């Protein structure tokens, strides 16, 4: 059994993004002092950053427990999926840069009553990844082509970095 | 994905702000403004009170204020003569030439531009996608050569020339006038079924004219990308393992070849609106293109500025949509990417 959490420095970056987003949307909203169509759009964008900030806050108080029984998130939004219940596992890569470098991975484990999504910011993410894919492959669940490619490239990259 | 959307939106906001500043500076860059040009004409005609009138109007419209203040008023974060009334409040400013609020001047034209360009985009995708796939799968066949030839003609022919040719052919062969976007009797009338039919009939030729070069370019790109994918090792392996060709094509190479196709959406929206200006002049289309050209010539700053800002906004939104689609279509690690920050 291993327990993982999001390290403070990665959460700080997310808090900064949420904060900057809220400020740069709130300033014109307050300065304009009206609630026209444009202001409504800005308000919607501000809500997006607010939700992002709340998600980061939830992450701060969430721990991920990976054991031989299954995976569970411990915290304000608790969820547990045993390995036998896993229906799908996917590994996706996102990057906001045009050359698609310096992005991050998102691992999603889907169970019957919901899913648990983890970002590569999680501490000891490679171990979590390895455990999850070992457990699901033992149970005959085959991930999609993109997930397999990402897994292979991630391991290759780590191998090169080492 | 949510984190990706938020980070992408965060990048969009300063981009839009910088674009709005650049737009305003560009509009203000030429010496003088609409009013000084107008007054110069009055002075030439011997109007003695023109100079006083100029001062009054410049004060009235806030043109005597520093550029930064004018920008803040236009944006709606600084009070002008009407209090806080700018883009953030949905007020695009005043058109000096039309003596009307910009929103009233551009309202119908923007709607017609949107309809025209939306149908054109659908046309470009609907035509180029099957042809692009066919020419790649049947490389060097008669159909491939024929389509490639037509594609080159589409790329090489200027839109306005094609517009003139089609106008002539429609008039001489079918005896119909296809100028404008609707029959004269429907101009200024509320929307009705007959008006809708008239608009659709008049859309056919402009859509073909505006969409031809985009279609030809798209066919070439899709063909080249798909050919690259079809020659890769995994396709050969799948074939040797007996996978059905159609299933193989749809499941892997086509999906990969779609990336540049989707990435083009970002450039497509503004290109369609600004690129169709000359065609709109030739075909007497009441769209936004000719009005933008005229507003820039006459230095009708708020009208031109609002148009340019709208085009920039479309570009930024287009890039956002294409990035989201790319993230959904192809969420794979790039070689050398430092995943796991």
CSV table of C-alpha atoms in Angstrom, one decimal:
chain,number,residue,atom,x,y,z
A,1,UNK,CA,0.0,0.0,0.0
A,2,UNK,CA,1.2,3.5,-0.8
A,3,UNK,CA,-0.3,6.9,-0.1
A,4,UNK,CA,0.3,9.8,-2.4
A,5,UNK,CA,-0.5,13.5,-2.5
A,6,UNK,CA,0.0,16.6,-4.6
A,7,UNK,CA,3.2,18.4,-3.6
A,8,UNK,CA,2.8,22.0,-2.4
A,9,UNK,CA,4.9,23.5,-5.2
A,10,UNK,CA,2.6,22.1,-7.9
A,11,UNK,CA,-0.5,23.3,-6.1
A,12,UNK,CA,1.0,26.7,-5.7
A,13,UNK,CA,1.3,27.0,-9.5
A,14,UNK,CA,-2.4,26.0,-9.8
A,15,UNK,CA,-3.4,28.5,-7.1
A,16,UNK,CA,-1.5,31.2,-8.9
A,17,UNK,CA,-3.3,30.4,-12.2
A,18,UNK,CA,-6.7,30.5,-10.5
A,19,UNK,CA,-5.8,33.7,-8.7
A,20,UNK,CA,-4.5,35.5,-11.8
A,21,UNK,CA,-7.6,34.3,-13.7
A,22,UNK,CA,-10.0,35.6,-11.1
A,23,UNK,CA,-8.2,39.0,-10.8
A,24,UNK,CA,-7.9,39.6,-14.5
A,25,UNK,CA,-11.6,38.8,-15.0
A,26,UNK,CA,-12.8,40.6,-11.8
A,27,UNK,CA,-11.0,43.9,-12.5
A,28,UNK,CA,-12.8,44.7,-15.8
A,29,UNK,CA,-16.1,43.3,-14.4
A,30,UNK,CA,-15.9,45.7,-11.4
A,31,UNK,CA,-14.6,48.6,-13.5
A,32,UNK,CA,-17.4,48.2,-16.1
A,33,UNK,CA,-20.0,48.2,-13.4
A,34,UNK,CA,-22.6,46.7,-15.8
A,35,UNK,CA,-24.1,43.3,-16.5
A,36,UNK,CA,-24.4,43.3,-20.3
A,37,UNK,CA,-23.7,40.3,-22.6
A,38,UNK,CA,-19.9,40.9,-22.5
A,39,UNK,CA,-19.9,41.2,-18.7
A,40,UNK,CA,-21.9,37.9,-18.5
A,41,UNK,CA,-19.2,36.1,-20.6
A,42,UNK,CA,-16.5,37.5,-18.4
A,43,UNK,CA,-18.4,36.4,-15.3
A,44,UNK,CA,-18.7,32.9,-16.7
A,45,UNK,CA,-14.9,32.8,-17.3
A,46,UNK,CA,-14.4,34.1,-13.8
A,47,UNK,CA,-16.5,31.2,-12.5
A,48,UNK,CA,-14.3,28.8,-14.4
A,49,UNK,CA,-11.3,30.1,-12.6
A,50,UNK,CA,-13.2,29.9,-9.3
A,51,UNK,CA,-14.0,26.3,-9.8
A,52,UNK,CA,-10.4,25.6,-10.8
A,53,UNK,CA,-9.3,27.2,-7.5
A,54,UNK,CA,-11.7,25.1,-5.6
A,55,UNK,CA,-10.5,22.0,-7.4
A,56,UNK,CA,-6.9,22.9,-6.4
A,57,UNK,CA,-8.1,23.3,-2.8
A,58,UNK,CA,-9.7,19.9,-2.8
A,59,UNK,CA,-6.5,18.4,-4.2
A,60,UNK,CA,-4.6,19.9,-1.3
A,61,UNK,CA,-6.7,17.9,1.1
A,62,UNK,CA,-6.8,14.8,-1.0
A,63,UNK,CA,-4.6,11.7,-0.7
A,64,UNK,CA,-4.5,8.8,-3.2
A,65,UNK,CA,-4.2,5.4,-1.7
A,66,UNK,CA,-3.0,2.6,-4.0
A,67,UNK,CA,-3.0,-0.9,-2.6
A,68,UNK,CA,-3.4,-4.5,-3.7
A,69,UNK,CA,-7.2,-4.1,-3.3
A,70,UNK,CA,-7.7,-1.0,-5.4
A,71,UNK,CA,-7.3,2.7,-5.6
A,72,UNK,CA,-9.1,5.3,-3.4
A,73,UNK,CA,-9.0,9.0,-2.9
A,74,UNK,CA,-9.1,10.1,0.7
A,75,UNK,CA,-10.4,13.6,1.4
A,76,UNK,CA,-13.4,15.8,1.0
A,77,UNK,CA,-14.5,13.9,-2.1
A,78,UNK,CA,-13.8,10.3,-1.2
A,79,UNK,CA,-14.0,7.6,-3.8
A,80,UNK,CA,-12.8,4.0,-4.0
A,81,UNK,CA,-12.5,1.6,-6.9
A,82,UNK,CA,-11.3,-2.0,-6.4
A,83,UNK,CA,-9.2,-3.5,-9.2
A,84,UNK,CA,-11.9,-6.0,-10.0
A,85,UNK,CA,-14.3,-3.1,-10.5
A,86,UNK,CA,-12.1,-1.1,-12.9
A,87,UNK,CA,-13.8,-0.8,-16.3
A,88,UNK,CA,-11.4,1.5,-18.2
A,89,UNK,CA,-8.0,3.1,-17.7
A,90,UNK,CA,-6.8,5.9,-19.9
A,91,UNK,CA,-3.6,8.0,-20.0
A,92,UNK,CA,-3.8,11.3,-21.8
A,93,UNK,CA,-1.3,14.0,-22.5
A,94,UNK,CA,-2.0,17.7,-22.5
A,95,UNK,CA,0.1,20.7,-23.3
A,96,UNK,CA,-0.8,24.3,-23.8
A,97,UNK,CA,2.4,25.0,-25.8
A,98,UNK,CA,2.3,25.0,-29.6
A,99,UNK,CA,5.1,22.5,-29.9
A,100,UNK,CA,3.3,20.4,-27.3
A,101,UNK,CA,6.3,20.2,-25.0
A,102,UNK,CA,6.3,20.5,-21.2
A,103,UNK,CA,2.8,19.1,-20.8
A,104,UNK,CA,1.3,16.8,-18.2
A,105,UNK,CA,-0.3,13.4,-18.1
A,106,UNK,CA,-3.7,12.6,-16.8
A,107,UNK,CA,-4.5,9.1,-15.7
A,108,UNK,CA,-8.2,8.2,-15.3
A,109,UNK,CA,-9.4,5.1,-13.6
A,110,UNK,CA,-13.1,4.4,-14.3
A,111,UNK,CA,-15.2,2.3,-12.0
A,112,UNK,CA,-18.9,1.5,-11.8
A,113,UNK,CA,-19.8,4.5,-9.7
A,114,UNK,CA,-17.5,7.1,-11.1
A,115,UNK,CA,-13.8,7.7,-11.8
A,116,UNK,CA,-10.6,8.8,-10.2
A,117,UNK,CA,-8.5,11.2,-12.2
A,118,UNK,CA,-4.8,11.8,-11.3
A,119,UNK,CA,-2.4,14.3,-12.8
A,120,UNK,CA,1.3,13.6,-13.3
A,121,UNK,CA,2.0,16.3,-10.6
A,122,UNK,CA,1.1,13.6,-8.0
A,123,UNK,CA,4.2,12.5,-6.0
A,124,UNK,CA,5.7,9.3,-7.1
A,125,UNK,CA,3.4,9.2,-10.2
A,126,UNK,CA,5.5,6.6,-12.0
A,127,UNK,CA,5.0,4.1,-9.2
A,128,UNK,CA,1.2,4.8,-9.2
A,129,UNK,CA,1.2,4.4,-13.0
A,130,UNK,CA,3.1,1.1,-12.9
A,131,UNK,CA,0.9,-0.4,-10.1
A,132,UNK,CA,-2.4,0.6,-11.8
A,133,UNK,CA,-1.4,-0.8,-15.2
A,134,UNK,CA,0.0,-4.0,-13.7
A,135,UNK,CA,-3.2,-4.6,-11.7
A,136,UNK,CA,-5.5,-3.9,-14.6
A,137,UNK,CA,-3.5,-6.0,-17.1
A,138,UNK,CA,-3.6,-8.9,-14.7
A,139,UNK,CA,-7.3,-8.6,-14.9
A,140,UNK,CA,-7.4,-8.7,-18.7
A,141,UNK,CA,-8.4,-5.0,-19.2
A,142,UNK,CA,-6.7,-3.7,-22.3
A,143,UNK,CA,-6.3,0.1,-22.5
A,144,UNK,CA,-6.9,1.9,-25.8
A,145,UNK,CA,-4.2,2.5,-28.4
A,146,UNK,CA,-3.5,6.1,-27.3
A,147,UNK,CA,-3.0,5.0,-23.6
A,148,UNK,CA,-0.6,2.2,-24.7
A,149,UNK,CA,1.4,4.6,-26.8
A,150,UNK,CA,1.6,7.2,-24.0
A,151,UNK,CA,2.6,4.6,-21.5
A,152,UNK,CA,5.4,3.4,-23.8
A,153,UNK,CA,6.6,6.9,-24.6
A,154,UNK,CA,6.5,7.9,-21.0
A,155,UNK,CA,8.6,4.9,-19.9
A,156,UNK,CA,11.0,5.5,-22.8
A,157,UNK,CA,11.4,9.2,-21.8
A,158,UNK,CA,12.0,8.2,-18.2
A,159,UNK,CA,14.5,5.6,-19.3
A,160,UNK,CA,16.4,8.3,-21.3
A,161,UNK,CA,16.2,10.8,-18.4
A,162,UNK,CA,17.7,8.2,-16.0
B,1,UNK,CA,-9.1,18.1,-19.6
B,2,UNK,CA,-10.6,20.7,-17.2
B,3,UNK,CA,-7.2,21.9,-16.2
B,4,UNK,CA,-6.2,22.1,-19.9
B,5,UNK,CA,-9.3,24.2,-20.7
B,6,UNK,CA,-8.6,26.6,-17.8
B,7,UNK,CA,-4.9,27.0,-18.7
B,8,UNK,CA,-5.9,27.6,-22.3
B,9,UNK,CA,-8.5,30.2,-21.3
B,10,UNK,CA,-5.9,31.9,-19.1
B,11,UNK,CA,-3.6,32.4,-22.1
B,12,UNK,CA,-6.5,33.7,-24.2
B,13,UNK,CA,-7.3,36.7,-21.9
B,14,UNK,CA,-4.0,38.6,-22.1
B,15,UNK,CA,-3.9,37.7,-25.8
B,16,UNK,CA,-7.2,39.5,-26.3
B,17,UNK,CA,-6.1,42.4,-24.2
B,18,UNK,CA,-2.9,42.9,-26.2
B,19,UNK,CA,-4.9,42.5,-29.5
B,20,UNK,CA,-7.3,45.2,-28.4
B,21,UNK,CA,-4.4,47.6,-27.6
B,22,UNK,CA,-2.7,46.8,-30.9
B,23,UNK,CA,-6.0,47.3,-32.8
B,24,UNK,CA,-6.6,50.7,-31.1
B,25,UNK,CA,-3.1,51.9,-31.7
B,26,UNK,CA,-3.2,50.9,-35.4
B,27,UNK,CA,-6.5,52.7,-35.9
B,28,UNK,CA,-5.0,55.8,-34.2
B,29,UNK,CA,-1.7,55.6,-36.0
B,30,UNK,CA,-2.4,57.6,-39.2
B,31,UNK,CA,-2.3,61.4,-38.7
B,32,UNK,CA,-5.7,63.1,-38.2
B,33,UNK,CA,-9.0,61.4,-37.6
B,34,UNK,CA,-12.4,61.1,-39.3
B,35,UNK,CA,-13.5,64.5,-38.0
B,36,UNK,CA,-10.4,66.4,-39.0
B,37,UNK,CA,-10.7,65.0,-42.5
B,38,UNK,CA,-14.4,66.0,-42.6
B,39,UNK,CA,-13.7,69.5,-41.3
B,40,UNK,CA,-10.8,70.0,-43.8
B,41,UNK,CA,-13.3,69.4,-46.5
B,42,UNK,CA,-15.7,72.0,-45.0
B,43,UNK,CA,-12.9,74.5,-44.7
B,44,UNK,CA,-12.0,74.0,-48.4
B,45,UNK,CA,-15.6,74.8,-49.2
B,46,UNK,CA,-15.3,78.0,-47.2
B,47,UNK,CA,-17.2,77.1,-44.0
B,48,UNK,CA,-15.8,79.7,-41.5
B,49,UNK,CA,-17.3,78.0,-38.5
B,50,UNK,CA,-15.7,74.6,-39.4
B,51,UNK,CA,-12.8,75.0,-36.9
B,52,UNK,CA,-15.1,75.7,-34.0
B,53,UNK,CA,-17.4,72.9,-35.0
B,54,UNK,CA,-14.3,70.6,-35.1
B,55,UNK,CA,-13.3,71.5,-31.6
B,56,UNK,CA,-16.9,71.0,-30.3
B,57,UNK,CA,-17.2,67.5,-32.0
B,58,UNK,CA,-13.8,66.4,-30.9
B,59,UNK,CA,-14.7,67.2,-27.3
B,60,UNK,CA,-18.1,65.6,-27.7
B,61,UNK,CA,-16.6,62.3,-28.9
B,62,UNK,CA,-13.6,62.5,-26.5
B,63,UNK,CA,-11.1,62.7,-29.4
B,64,UNK,CA,-9.2,65.5,-27.6
B,65,UNK,CA,-8.3,63.1,-24.8
B,66,UNK,CA,-4.9,61.2,-24.6
B,67,UNK,CA,-4.9,57.9,-26.5
B,68,UNK,CA,-4.7,55.8,-23.4
B,69,UNK,CA,-7.8,57.5,-22.0
B,70,UNK,CA,-9.6,57.0,-25.3
B,71,UNK,CA,-8.7,53.3,-25.2
B,72,UNK,CA,-10.0,52.9,-21.7
B,73,UNK,CA,-13.2,54.7,-22.6
B,74,UNK,CA,-13.6,52.5,-25.7
B,75,UNK,CA,-13.0,49.4,-23.6
B,76,UNK,CA,-15.5,50.6,-21.0
B,77,UNK,CA,-13.2,50.7,-17.9
B,78,UNK,CA,-13.0,54.5,-17.8
B,79,UNK,CA,-15.9,57.0,-17.8
B,80,UNK,CA,-16.5,58.9,-21.1
B,81,UNK,CA,-19.0,61.6,-21.9
B,82,UNK,CA,-21.8,58.9,-21.4
B,83,UNK,CA,-20.3,57.5,-18.3
B,84,UNK,CA,-19.0,53.9,-18.4
B,85,UNK,CA,-20.1,52.9,-21.9
B,86,UNK,CA,-17.7,50.7,-23.9
B,87,UNK,CA,-17.1,47.2,-25.3
B,88,UNK,CA,-17.5,45.7,-21.8
B,89,UNK,CA,-21.0,47.2,-21.6
B,90,UNK,CA,-21.8,46.0,-25.1
B,91,UNK,CA,-21.4,49.5,-26.6
B,92,UNK,CA,-19.0,49.3,-29.6
B,93,UNK,CA,-18.9,53.1,-30.0
B,94,UNK,CA,-20.2,55.6,-32.6
B,95,UNK,CA,-19.8,55.5,-36.3
B,96,UNK,CA,-19.0,59.0,-37.5
B,97,UNK,CA,-19.8,58.2,-41.1
B,98,UNK,CA,-23.2,56.6,-40.6
B,99,UNK,CA,-24.1,58.8,-37.6
B,100,UNK,CA,-25.4,55.7,-35.8
B,101,UNK,CA,-24.1,53.4,-33.0
B,102,UNK,CA,-21.6,50.9,-34.5
B,103,UNK,CA,-23.8,48.0,-33.2
B,104,UNK,CA,-26.7,49.2,-35.3
B,105,UNK,CA,-24.5,49.7,-38.4
B,106,UNK,CA,-22.9,46.3,-38.3
B,107,UNK,CA,-25.7,44.2,-36.8
B,108,UNK,CA,-27.3,42.8,-40.0
B,109,UNK,CA,-24.0,42.7,-41.9
B,110,UNK,CA,-22.3,40.7,-39.2
B,111,UNK,CA,-25.2,38.2,-39.1
B,112,UNK,CA,-25.1,37.9,-42.9
B,113,UNK,CA,-21.3,37.5,-42.8
B,114,UNK,CA,-21.6,34.8,-40.2
B,115,UNK,CA,-24.2,32.9,-42.2
B,116,UNK,CA,-22.2,33.2,-45.4
B,117,UNK,CA,-19.0,32.2,-43.8
B,118,UNK,CA,-20.4,29.4,-41.7
B,119,UNK,CA,-22.0,27.8,-44.8
B,120,UNK,CA,-18.7,28.3,-46.6
B,121,UNK,CA,-16.8,26.5,-43.9
B,122,UNK,CA,-19.3,23.6,-44.1
B,123,UNK,CA,-18.8,23.6,-47.8
B,124,UNK,CA,-15.0,23.5,-47.5
B,125,UNK,CA,-15.1,20.6,-45.1
B,126,UNK,CA,-17.8,18.6,-46.8
B,127,UNK,CA,-16.1,18.8,-50.2
B,128,UNK,CA,-12.5,18.6,-49.2
B,129,UNK,CA,-12.8,15.7,-46.8
B,130,UNK,CA,-14.1,13.0,-49.1
B,131,UNK,CA,-11.9,14.2,-52.0
B,132,UNK,CA,-8.8,14.4,-49.8
B,133,UNK,CA,-9.4,10.8,-48.6
B,134,UNK,CA,-10.2,9.5,-52.1
B,135,UNK,CA,-7.1,11.0,-53.7
B,136,UNK,CA,-4.8,9.6,-51.0
B,137,UNK,CA,-6.3,6.1,-51.0
B,138,UNK,CA,-6.4,6.0,-54.8
B,139,UNK,CA,-3.0,7.7,-55.4
B,140,UNK,CA,-2.0,8.2,-59.1
B,141,UNK,CA,-5.4,7.0,-60.3
B,142,UNK,CA,-7.4,8.9,-62.9
B,143,UNK,CA,-9.6,10.3,-60.2
B,144,UNK,CA,-6.5,11.5,-58.2
B,145,UNK,CA,-5.0,13.3,-61.2
B,146,UNK,CA,-8.4,14.9,-62.1
B,147,UNK,CA,-9.0,16.1,-58.6
B,148,UNK,CA,-5.4,17.3,-58.2
B,149,UNK,CA,-5.8,19.3,-61.5
B,150,UNK,CA,-9.1,20.8,-60.3
B,151,UNK,CA,-7.4,21.6,-56.9
B,152,UNK,CA,-4.5,23.4,-58.6
B,153,UNK,CA,-7.0,25.5,-60.6
B,154,UNK,CA,-8.9,26.3,-57.4
B,155,UNK,CA,-5.6,27.4,-55.7
B,156,UNK,CA,-4.4,29.4,-58.7
B,157,UNK,CA,-7.6,31.3,-59.6
B,158,UNK,CA,-8.2,34.5,-57.7
B,159,UNK,CA,-11.6,34.5,-56.0
B,160,UNK,CA,-12.7,37.8,-57.5
B,161,UNK,CA,-12.0,36.4,-61.0
B,162,UNK,CA,-14.0,33.3,-60.3
B,163,UNK,CA,-16.8,35.5,-59.0
B,164,UNK,CA,-16.9,37.5,-62.2
B,165,UNK,CA,-16.9,34.4,-64.3
B,166,UNK,CA,-19.8,32.8,-62.4
B,167,UNK,CA,-21.7,36.0,-62.4
B,168,UNK,CA,-21.4,36.1,-66.2
B,169,UNK,CA,-22.3,32.4,-66.6
B,170,UNK,CA,-25.3,32.7,-64.3
B,171,UNK,CA,-26.6,35.7,-66.2
B,172,UNK,CA,-26.0,34.3,-69.7
B,173,UNK,CA,-26.9,30.6,-69.2
B,174,UNK,CA,-29.6,30.8,-66.5
B,175,UNK,CA,-30.7,34.4,-66.9
B,176,UNK,CA,-30.5,35.0,-63.2
B,177,UNK,CA,-28.9,37.8,-61.3
B,178,UNK,CA,-26.9,36.5,-58.4
B,179,UNK,CA,-25.6,39.7,-57.0
B,180,UNK,CA,-26.4,40.5,-53.4
B,181,UNK,CA,-27.5,38.0,-50.7
B,182,UNK,CA,-31.3,38.2,-51.3
B,183,UNK,CA,-33.8,39.5,-53.8
B,184,UNK,CA,-34.4,43.3,-53.5
B,185,UNK,CA,-38.0,42.9,-52.3
B,186,UNK,CA,-36.7,41.2,-49.1
B,187,UNK,CA,-34.1,43.9,-48.1
B,188,UNK,CA,-35.0,45.4,-44.7
B,189,UNK,CA,-37.9,43.0,-44.3
B,190,UNK,CA,-38.3,40.7,-41.3
B,191,UNK,CA,-37.2,37.0,-41.7
B,192,UNK,CA,-39.8,34.9,-43.5
B,193,UNK,CA,-39.7,31.5,-45.3
B,194,UNK,CA,-39.5,33.3,-48.7
B,195,UNK,CA,-36.7,35.5,-47.6
B,196,UNK,CA,-34.8,32.4,-46.2
B,197,UNK,CA,-35.2,30.6,-49.5
B,198,UNK,CA,-34.0,33.7,-51.4
B,199,UNK,CA,-30.9,34.0,-49.1
B,200,UNK,CA,-30.1,30.3,-49.7
B,201,UNK,CA,-30.5,30.7,-53.4
B,202,UNK,CA,-28.1,33.6,-53.4
B,203,UNK,CA,-25.6,31.9,-51.1
B,204,UNK,CA,-24.7,29.1,-53.6
B,205,UNK,CA,-22.4,31.1,-55.8
B,206,UNK,CA,-20.7,33.2,-53.1
B,207,UNK,CA,-20.1,30.0,-51.1
B,208,UNK,CA,-18.5,28.3,-54.1
B,209,UNK,CA,-16.4,31.4,-54.9
B,210,UNK,CA,-15.1,32.0,-51.4
B,211,UNK,CA,-14.7,28.3,-50.5
B,212,UNK,CA,-12.9,27.1,-53.6
B,213,UNK,CA,-9.3,28.1,-52.7
B,214,UNK,CA,-9.8,26.9,-49.1
B,215,UNK,CA,-11.2,23.6,-50.4
B,216,UNK,CA,-8.3,23.1,-52.8
B,217,UNK,CA,-5.7,23.8,-50.1
B,218,UNK,CA,-7.5,21.5,-47.6
B,219,UNK,CA,-7.6,18.7,-50.1
B,220,UNK,CA,-3.8,19.0,-50.8
B,221,UNK,CA,-3.0,19.0,-47.0
B,222,UNK,CA,-5.3,16.1,-46.2
B,223,UNK,CA,-4.0,14.0,-49.1
B,224,UNK,CA,-0.3,14.7,-48.1
B,225,UNK,CA,-0.9,13.8,-44.4
B,226,UNK,CA,-2.9,10.7,-45.2
B,227,UNK,CA,-0.3,9.5,-47.7
B,228,UNK,CA,2.4,9.9,-45.0
B,229,UNK,CA,0.3,7.9,-42.5
B,230,UNK,CA,-0.6,5.2,-45.0
B,231,UNK,CA,3.1,4.4,-45.6
B,232,UNK,CA,3.9,3.9,-42.0
B,233,UNK,CA,4.9,0.6,-40.5
B,234,UNK,CA,1.8,0.1,-38.3
B,235,UNK,CA,-0.5,0.3,-41.4
B,236,UNK,CA,1.5,-2.3,-43.2
B,237,UNK,CA,1.4,-4.5,-40.1
B,238,UNK,CA,-2.3,-4.2,-39.7
B,239,UNK,CA,-2.8,-5.0,-43.4
B,240,UNK,CA,-0.7,-8.1,-43.2
B,241,UNK,CA,-2.7,-9.2,-40.1
B,242,UNK,CA,-5.8,-9.1,-42.3
B,243,UNK,CA,-7.5,-6.0,-41.0
B,244,UNK,CA,-10.2,-4.8,-43.4
B,245,UNK,CA,-8.9,-1.7,-45.4
B,246,UNK,CA,-11.9,0.6,-44.6
B,247,UNK,CA,-11.8,-0.2,-40.9
B,248,UNK,CA,-8.0,0.2,-40.8
B,249,UNK,CA,-8.3,3.6,-42.6
B,250,UNK,CA,-10.9,5.0,-40.3
B,251,UNK,CA,-9.4,3.7,-37.1
B,252,UNK,CA,-5.8,4.9,-37.4
B,253,UNK,CA,-4.3,6.8,-40.3
B,254,UNK,CA,-7.4,9.0,-40.9
B,255,UNK,CA,-7.5,10.0,-37.3
B,256,UNK,CA,-3.8,10.9,-37.3
B,257,UNK,CA,-4.1,12.7,-40.7
B,258,UNK,CA,-7.0,14.9,-39.3
B,259,UNK,CA,-4.7,16.8,-36.9
B,260,UNK,CA,-3.6,19.6,-39.4
B,261,UNK,CA,-7.1,19.5,-40.8
B,262,UNK,CA,-8.5,20.4,-37.3
B,263,UNK,CA,-5.7,22.8,-36.6
B,264,UNK,CA,-6.7,24.9,-39.6
B,265,UNK,CA,-10.0,25.9,-37.9
B,266,UNK,CA,-8.2,28.6,-36.0
B,267,UNK,CA,-7.2,30.4,-39.2
B,268,UNK,CA,-10.3,29.6,-41.1
B,269,UNK,CA,-12.8,31.8,-39.3
B,270,UNK,CA,-11.0,35.2,-39.7
B,271,UNK,CA,-9.7,34.3,-43.2
B,272,UNK,CA,-13.2,33.7,-44.3
B,273,UNK,CA,-14.5,37.0,-43.1
B,274,UNK,CA,-11.5,39.2,-44.1
B,275,UNK,CA,-10.7,37.2,-47.2
B,276,UNK,CA,-14.2,37.5,-48.6
B,277,UNK,CA,-14.1,41.3,-48.7
B,278,UNK,CA,-13.0,41.6,-52.4
B,279,UNK,CA,-15.5,38.9,-53.4
B,280,UNK,CA,-18.2,40.8,-51.5
B,281,UNK,CA,-17.4,44.0,-53.4
B,282,UNK,CA,-17.5,42.2,-56.8
B,283,UNK,CA,-20.7,40.4,-56.0
B,284,UNK,CA,-22.4,43.3,-54.1
B,285,UNK,CA,-22.8,41.2,-50.9
B,286,UNK,CA,-24.0,43.2,-47.9
B,287,UNK,CA,-21.4,41.6,-45.6
B,288,UNK,CA,-18.9,43.1,-43.2
B,289,UNK,CA,-15.9,42.9,-45.5
B,290,UNK,CA,-16.6,46.0,-47.7
B,291,UNK,CA,-17.7,48.0,-44.7
B,292,UNK,CA,-14.4,47.2,-42.9
B,293,UNK,CA,-12.4,48.3,-45.9
B,294,UNK,CA,-14.4,51.6,-46.2
B,295,UNK,CA,-14.2,52.3,-42.4
B,296,UNK,CA,-10.4,51.9,-42.6
B,297,UNK,CA,-10.1,54.2,-45.5
B,298,UNK,CA,-12.3,56.9,-43.9
B,299,UNK,CA,-10.7,56.5,-40.5
B,300,UNK,CA,-14.1,55.8,-38.9
B,301,UNK,CA,-12.1,54.6,-35.9
B,302,UNK,CA,-14.7,52.9,-33.7
B,303,UNK,CA,-16.3,51.1,-36.6
B,304,UNK,CA,-13.0,49.9,-37.9
B,305,UNK,CA,-11.7,49.1,-34.4
B,306,UNK,CA,-14.8,47.1,-33.6
B,307,UNK,CA,-14.4,45.1,-36.8
B,308,UNK,CA,-10.7,44.4,-36.3
B,309,UNK,CA,-11.4,43.4,-32.7
B,310,UNK,CA,-14.1,41.1,-33.8
B,311,UNK,CA,-11.8,39.4,-36.3
B,312,UNK,CA,-9.1,39.0,-33.7
B,313,UNK,CA,-11.6,37.6,-31.3
B,314,UNK,CA,-12.7,35.1,-34.0
B,315,UNK,CA,-9.0,34.1,-34.5
B,316,UNK,CA,-8.5,33.5,-30.7
B,317,UNK,CA,-11.7,31.6,-30.4
B,318,UNK,CA,-10.9,29.6,-33.5
B,319,UNK,CA,-7.4,28.7,-32.1
B,320,UNK,CA,-9.0,27.7,-28.8
B,321,UNK,CA,-11.6,25.4,-30.5
B,322,UNK,CA,-8.9,23.8,-32.7
B,323,UNK,CA,-6.6,23.2,-29.7
B,324,UNK,CA,-9.5,21.6,-27.8
B,325,UNK,CA,-10.3,19.4,-30.7
B,326,UNK,CA,-6.7,18.4,-31.1
B,327,UNK,CA,-6.4,17.6,-27.4
B,328,UNK,CA,-9.4,15.3,-27.7
B,329,UNK,CA,-8.4,13.8,-31.1
B,330,UNK,CA,-4.7,13.2,-30.3
B,331,UNK,CA,-3.8,13.3,-26.6
B,332,UNK,CA,-0.4,11.6,-27.2
B,333,UNK,CA,3.0,12.4,-25.8
B,334,UNK,CA,5.3,14.1,-28.2
B,335,UNK,CA,8.8,12.6,-28.5
B,336,UNK,CA,11.1,14.6,-26.2
B,337,UNK,CA,8.2,16.1,-24.2
B,338,UNK,CA,9.0,16.5,-20.6
B,339,UNK,CA,5.8,14.8,-19.3
B,340,UNK,CA,5.4,14.7,-15.6
B,341,UNK,CA,6.3,18.2,-14.5
